[in-house]
mmCIF file of C-alpha atoms in Angstrom:
data_model
loop_
_atom_site.group_PDB
_atom_site.id
_atom_site.type_symbol
_atom_site.label_atom_id
_atom_site.label_comp_id
_atom_site.label_asym_id
_atom_site.label_seq_id
_atom_site.Cartn_x
_atom_site.Cartn_y
_atom_site.Cartn_z
ATOM 1 C CA MET A 21 17.831 14.198 -15.003
ATOM 2 C CA PRO A 22 19.986 12.294 -12.504
ATOM 3 C CA GLU A 23 20.553 8.588 -12.863
ATOM 4 C CA LEU A 24 21.272 6.914 -9.541
ATOM 5 C CA CYS A 25 21.796 3.203 -9.138
ATOM 6 C CA VAL A 26 22.862 2.025 -5.702
ATOM 7 C CA GLU A 27 24.059 -1.561 -5.719
ATOM 8 C CA ARG A 28 23.803 -3.519 -2.503
ATOM 9 C CA ALA A 29 26.452 -6.178 -2.088
ATOM 10 C CA VAL A 30 25.234 -9.750 -2.300
ATOM 11 C CA GLU A 31 26.625 -11.935 0.473
ATOM 12 C CA PRO A 32 28.327 -15.162 -0.694
ATOM 13 C CA ASP A 33 25.512 -17.370 0.638
ATOM 14 C CA GLN A 34 22.891 -15.131 -0.973
ATOM 15 C CA ASP A 35 24.794 -15.153 -4.245
ATOM 16 C CA GLU A 36 24.942 -18.948 -4.210
ATOM 17 C CA ALA A 37 21.222 -19.253 -3.490
ATOM 18 C CA LEU A 38 20.188 -16.685 -6.095
ATOM 19 C CA SER A 39 22.571 -18.007 -8.744
ATOM 20 C CA HIS A 40 21.132 -21.482 -8.177
ATOM 21 C CA LEU A 41 17.546 -20.244 -8.629
ATOM 22 C CA VAL A 42 18.437 -18.188 -11.705
ATOM 23 C CA GLY A 43 20.413 -21.134 -13.082
ATOM 24 C CA ILE A 44 17.375 -23.406 -12.866
ATOM 25 C CA GLY A 45 15.366 -21.024 -15.021
ATOM 26 C CA LEU A 46 18.258 -20.298 -17.355
ATOM 27 C CA GLY A 47 18.822 -24.002 -17.955
ATOM 28 C CA ARG A 48 15.241 -24.396 -19.116
ATOM 29 C CA ALA A 49 15.504 -21.340 -21.336
ATOM 30 C CA ILE A 50 18.684 -22.276 -23.203
ATOM 31 C CA THR A 51 17.287 -25.703 -24.067
ATOM 32 C CA VAL A 52 14.200 -24.173 -25.690
ATOM 33 C CA ILE A 53 16.052 -21.250 -27.307
ATOM 34 C CA GLY A 54 18.811 -23.527 -28.593
ATOM 35 C CA ASP A 55 16.224 -25.763 -30.260
ATOM 36 C CA LEU A 56 14.561 -22.737 -31.883
ATOM 37 C CA LEU A 57 17.854 -21.313 -33.164
ATOM 38 C CA GLY A 58 19.215 -24.696 -34.217
ATOM 39 C CA VAL A 59 22.347 -24.370 -32.079
ATOM 40 C CA ARG A 60 23.746 -25.811 -28.869
ATOM 41 C CA LEU A 61 23.894 -23.147 -26.169
ATOM 42 C CA THR A 62 25.813 -22.966 -22.924
ATOM 43 C CA ALA A 63 25.404 -20.450 -20.104
ATOM 44 C CA ARG A 64 28.006 -18.497 -18.168
ATOM 45 C CA ALA A 65 27.518 -18.038 -14.441
ATOM 46 C CA PRO A 66 24.989 -15.247 -13.847
ATOM 47 C CA ILE A 67 26.091 -12.041 -12.113
ATOM 48 C CA VAL A 68 23.534 -11.154 -9.443
ATOM 49 C CA ARG A 69 23.045 -7.773 -7.749
ATOM 50 C CA PHE A 70 20.501 -6.205 -5.448
ATOM 51 C CA VAL A 71 19.784 -2.656 -6.562
ATOM 52 C CA SER A 72 17.879 0.388 -5.411
ATOM 53 C CA LEU A 73 17.293 3.100 -7.957
ATOM 54 C CA SER A 74 15.995 6.665 -8.059
ATOM 55 C CA ASP A 75 14.415 8.544 -10.948
ATOM 56 C CA GLU A 76 15.473 6.543 -14.018
ATOM 57 C CA PRO A 77 16.910 3.023 -14.225
ATOM 58 C CA ARG A 78 20.037 2.119 -16.113
ATOM 59 C CA LEU A 79 18.956 -0.475 -18.638
ATOM 60 C CA GLY A 80 22.415 -1.921 -19.058
ATOM 61 C CA PRO A 81 25.957 -1.026 -20.117
ATOM 62 C CA ASN A 82 25.984 1.524 -22.961
ATOM 63 C CA GLU A 83 22.257 1.150 -23.560
ATOM 64 C CA THR A 84 19.661 3.860 -24.062
ATOM 65 C CA PRO A 85 15.883 3.588 -24.417
ATOM 66 C CA GLU A 86 16.347 3.880 -28.172
ATOM 67 C CA THR A 87 18.726 0.910 -28.401
ATOM 68 C CA SER A 88 17.290 -1.427 -25.794
ATOM 69 C CA ASN A 89 14.889 -4.251 -26.644
ATOM 70 C CA ALA A 90 13.030 -5.074 -23.445
ATOM 71 C CA VAL A 91 10.360 -7.702 -22.875
ATOM 72 C CA ARG A 92 8.362 -6.834 -19.770
ATOM 73 C CA SER A 93 5.784 -8.517 -17.553
ATOM 74 C CA ASP A 94 3.926 -6.648 -14.807
ATOM 75 C CA LEU A 95 3.398 -8.176 -11.373
ATOM 76 C CA THR A 96 0.174 -7.565 -9.463
ATOM 77 C CA GLY A 97 -0.847 -8.860 -6.049
ATOM 78 C CA SER A 98 0.720 -8.518 -2.609
ATOM 79 C CA LEU A 99 3.841 -7.019 -4.214
ATOM 80 C CA ALA A 100 3.536 -4.772 -7.254
ATOM 81 C CA GLY A 101 6.252 -4.201 -9.795
ATOM 82 C CA TYR A 102 7.536 -5.754 -12.974
ATOM 83 C CA ALA A 103 10.098 -8.103 -14.404
ATOM 84 C CA SER A 104 11.900 -7.540 -17.664
ATOM 85 C CA VAL A 105 14.608 -8.931 -19.893
ATOM 86 C CA CYS A 106 16.669 -6.487 -21.962
ATOM 87 C CA LEU A 107 18.364 -7.863 -25.065
ATOM 88 C CA HIS A 108 21.567 -6.073 -25.974
ATOM 89 C CA PRO A 109 21.333 -4.656 -29.514
ATOM 90 C CA SER A 110 23.757 -7.179 -31.026
ATOM 91 C CA THR A 111 21.841 -10.010 -29.345
ATOM 92 C CA ALA A 112 18.510 -8.795 -30.722
ATOM 93 C CA THR A 113 19.996 -8.579 -34.226
ATOM 94 C CA TYR A 114 21.508 -12.072 -34.005
ATOM 95 C CA VAL A 115 18.314 -13.610 -32.624
ATOM 96 C CA ALA A 116 16.144 -12.074 -35.342
ATOM 97 C CA SER A 117 18.562 -13.103 -38.110
ATOM 98 C CA ARG A 118 19.143 -16.658 -36.870
ATOM 99 C CA LEU A 119 15.553 -17.471 -36.013
ATOM 100 C CA GLY A 120 14.313 -15.879 -39.229
ATOM 101 C CA ALA A 121 16.726 -18.064 -41.205
ATOM 102 C CA GLU A 122 15.546 -21.162 -39.321
ATOM 103 C CA ARG A 123 12.019 -20.335 -40.456
ATOM 104 C CA GLY A 124 13.029 -19.776 -44.058
ATOM 105 C CA TRP A 125 12.616 -15.994 -44.160
ATOM 106 C CA ARG A 126 14.971 -14.246 -46.563
ATOM 107 C CA ASP A 127 14.313 -10.868 -44.996
ATOM 108 C CA ALA A 128 12.489 -10.063 -41.785
ATOM 109 C CA SER A 129 10.361 -6.937 -41.673
ATOM 110 C CA PRO A 130 10.550 -4.761 -38.527
ATOM 111 C CA VAL A 131 7.277 -6.310 -37.376
ATOM 112 C CA ARG A 132 8.678 -9.814 -37.813
ATOM 113 C CA GLN A 133 11.917 -8.838 -36.089
ATOM 114 C CA ASP A 134 9.974 -7.501 -33.108
ATOM 115 C CA ALA A 135 7.959 -10.725 -32.980
ATOM 116 C CA LEU A 136 11.121 -12.844 -32.959
ATOM 117 C CA VAL A 137 12.785 -10.739 -30.255
ATOM 118 C CA THR A 138 9.596 -10.894 -28.193
ATOM 119 C CA GLU A 139 9.459 -14.677 -28.569
ATOM 120 C CA ILE A 140 13.038 -15.218 -27.371
ATOM 121 C CA GLY A 141 12.810 -12.573 -24.647
ATOM 122 C CA SER A 142 9.540 -14.053 -23.379
ATOM 123 C CA ILE A 143 11.039 -17.527 -23.112
ATOM 124 C CA LEU A 144 13.987 -16.231 -21.111
ATOM 125 C CA LEU A 145 11.829 -13.951 -18.950
ATOM 126 C CA SER A 146 9.268 -16.616 -18.096
ATOM 127 C CA SER A 147 11.950 -19.212 -17.376
ATOM 128 C CA VAL A 148 13.928 -16.977 -15.008
ATOM 129 C CA ILE A 149 10.727 -15.896 -13.235
ATOM 130 C CA GLU A 150 9.844 -19.549 -12.656
ATOM 131 C CA GLY A 151 13.317 -20.210 -11.308
ATOM 132 C CA LEU A 152 12.909 -17.326 -8.853
ATOM 133 C CA ARG A 153 9.434 -18.397 -7.686
ATOM 134 C CA PRO A 154 10.683 -19.405 -4.209
ATOM 135 C CA ILE A 155 11.498 -15.744 -3.423
ATOM 136 C CA LEU A 156 8.546 -14.141 -5.208
ATOM 137 C CA PRO A 157 5.146 -13.504 -3.602
ATOM 138 C CA ALA A 158 2.876 -16.543 -3.579
ATOM 139 C CA ARG A 159 -0.181 -14.359 -4.128
ATOM 140 C CA GLY A 160 0.764 -12.562 -7.265
ATOM 141 C CA SER A 161 0.519 -12.975 -10.997
ATOM 142 C CA PHE A 162 2.501 -11.734 -13.976
ATOM 143 C CA SER A 163 0.900 -10.310 -17.087
ATOM 144 C CA PRO A 164 1.717 -11.797 -20.505
ATOM 145 C CA PRO A 165 5.149 -10.580 -21.668
ATOM 146 C CA GLU A 166 5.204 -7.671 -24.103
ATOM 147 C CA LEU A 167 7.896 -5.863 -26.056
ATOM 148 C CA THR A 168 8.712 -2.336 -24.962
ATOM 149 C CA SER A 169 11.490 -0.009 -26.078
ATOM 150 C CA THR A 170 12.409 0.897 -22.520
ATOM 151 C CA ASN A 171 11.911 -0.177 -18.922
ATOM 152 C CA ALA A 172 11.508 3.490 -18.019
ATOM 153 C CA THR A 173 8.025 3.503 -19.540
ATOM 154 C CA ARG A 174 6.678 1.883 -16.404
ATOM 155 C CA TRP A 175 8.878 3.972 -14.119
ATOM 156 C CA HIS A 176 6.768 7.117 -14.079
ATOM 157 C CA GLU A 177 3.592 5.140 -13.442
ATOM 158 C CA MET A 178 4.880 4.096 -10.022
ATOM 159 C CA ALA A 179 3.935 6.458 -7.211
ATOM 160 C CA GLN A 180 7.268 6.411 -5.397
ATOM 161 C CA SER A 181 10.499 7.851 -6.776
ATOM 162 C CA THR A 182 12.655 5.087 -5.323
ATOM 163 C CA VAL A 183 12.392 1.418 -6.214
ATOM 164 C CA GLY A 184 14.458 -1.635 -5.482
ATOM 165 C CA GLY A 185 14.912 -5.113 -6.720
ATOM 166 C CA LEU A 186 17.087 -7.668 -8.386
ATOM 167 C CA HIS A 187 19.381 -7.277 -11.375
ATOM 168 C CA VAL A 188 21.023 -10.240 -13.113
ATOM 169 C CA GLN A 189 23.486 -10.162 -15.993
ATOM 170 C CA LEU A 190 23.007 -13.198 -18.213
ATOM 171 C CA GLU A 191 25.207 -14.478 -21.005
ATOM 172 C CA ILE A 192 24.681 -17.539 -23.170
ATOM 173 C CA GLU A 193 26.917 -18.722 -25.984
ATOM 174 C CA ASP A 194 26.992 -20.896 -29.052
ATOM 175 C CA ASP A 195 30.109 -21.814 -31.035
ATOM 176 C CA ALA A 196 30.328 -18.410 -32.714
ATOM 177 C CA SER A 197 28.350 -15.837 -30.749
ATOM 178 C CA SER A 198 27.767 -14.520 -27.251
ATOM 179 C CA LEU A 199 24.219 -13.455 -26.383
ATOM 180 C CA ARG A 200 23.875 -10.929 -23.575
ATOM 181 C CA PHE A 201 20.772 -10.146 -21.566
ATOM 182 C CA GLU A 202 19.881 -8.062 -18.513
ATOM 183 C CA PHE A 203 17.157 -9.364 -16.187
ATOM 184 C CA TYR A 204 15.417 -7.009 -13.766
ATOM 185 C CA PHE A 205 12.797 -7.576 -11.120
ATOM 186 C CA LEU A 206 11.828 -4.160 -9.762
ATOM 187 C CA THR A 207 9.311 -3.219 -7.066
ATOM 188 C CA GLY A 208 8.372 -0.345 -4.782
ATOM 189 C CA PRO A 209 10.489 0.953 -1.878
ATOM 190 C CA ARG A 210 9.903 -2.080 0.325
ATOM 191 C CA GLY A 211 10.573 -4.537 -2.458
ATOM 192 C CA LEU A 212 14.297 -4.867 -1.923
ATOM 193 C CA ASP A 213 13.885 -5.623 1.788
ATOM 194 C CA LEU A 214 11.179 -8.177 1.014
ATOM 195 C CA LEU A 215 13.443 -9.895 -1.504
ATOM 196 C CA LEU A 216 16.299 -10.016 0.990
ATOM 197 C CA THR A 217 14.007 -11.554 3.595
ATOM 198 C CA ALA A 218 12.741 -14.131 1.085
ATOM 199 C CA VAL A 219 16.296 -15.067 0.100
ATOM 200 C CA ASP A 220 17.220 -15.506 3.763
ATOM 201 C CA ASP A 221 14.168 -17.743 4.248
ATOM 202 C CA VAL A 222 15.187 -19.901 1.274
ATOM 203 C CA MET A 223 18.705 -20.193 2.673
ATOM 204 C CA ALA A 224 17.353 -21.172 6.116
ATOM 205 C CA VAL A 225 15.540 -24.237 4.740
ATOM 206 C CA ALA A 226 18.220 -25.229 2.224
#
């Protein structure tokens, strides 16, 4: 099955506007996550891309559905689609170990590990979504975040074979570790154009 990911270049002004919006949400997230993990976190500058994809999405560098830990929230309303945060495998392992230790667990069962990953992923997902609110549809709502092994689960439920949206690489660090995440907001064929228009509108009033 072919995997096609066409990246559309982000203009410097668009990159500045989007990075600012993502940064607002990311700032909120690292404060909460840092408190939960008992560490001080800092964030690297996000890497923002517009993407259009056919057939199957790429979840991230060197990731497969079996190794990806994705927390997803579906969008309904004037624009349908979903947002998700993928935790790289090493990040998911670190988060589960560190947060489990903070809560006094000697060993975390798979169920507990999933709960911890979902908790951290949900915080990051919700925070970035809130940061991006100025370019998201006003008449729309996101479902509660849920853990899924792959973003592709939702793919085949969408009627069209081509979707577009926003992809952001996120990286936050403490003194010893680097935590890597992939944020996606994906919609139907018109979604990418709608996002571009919304970004331009935000830039016009900035």
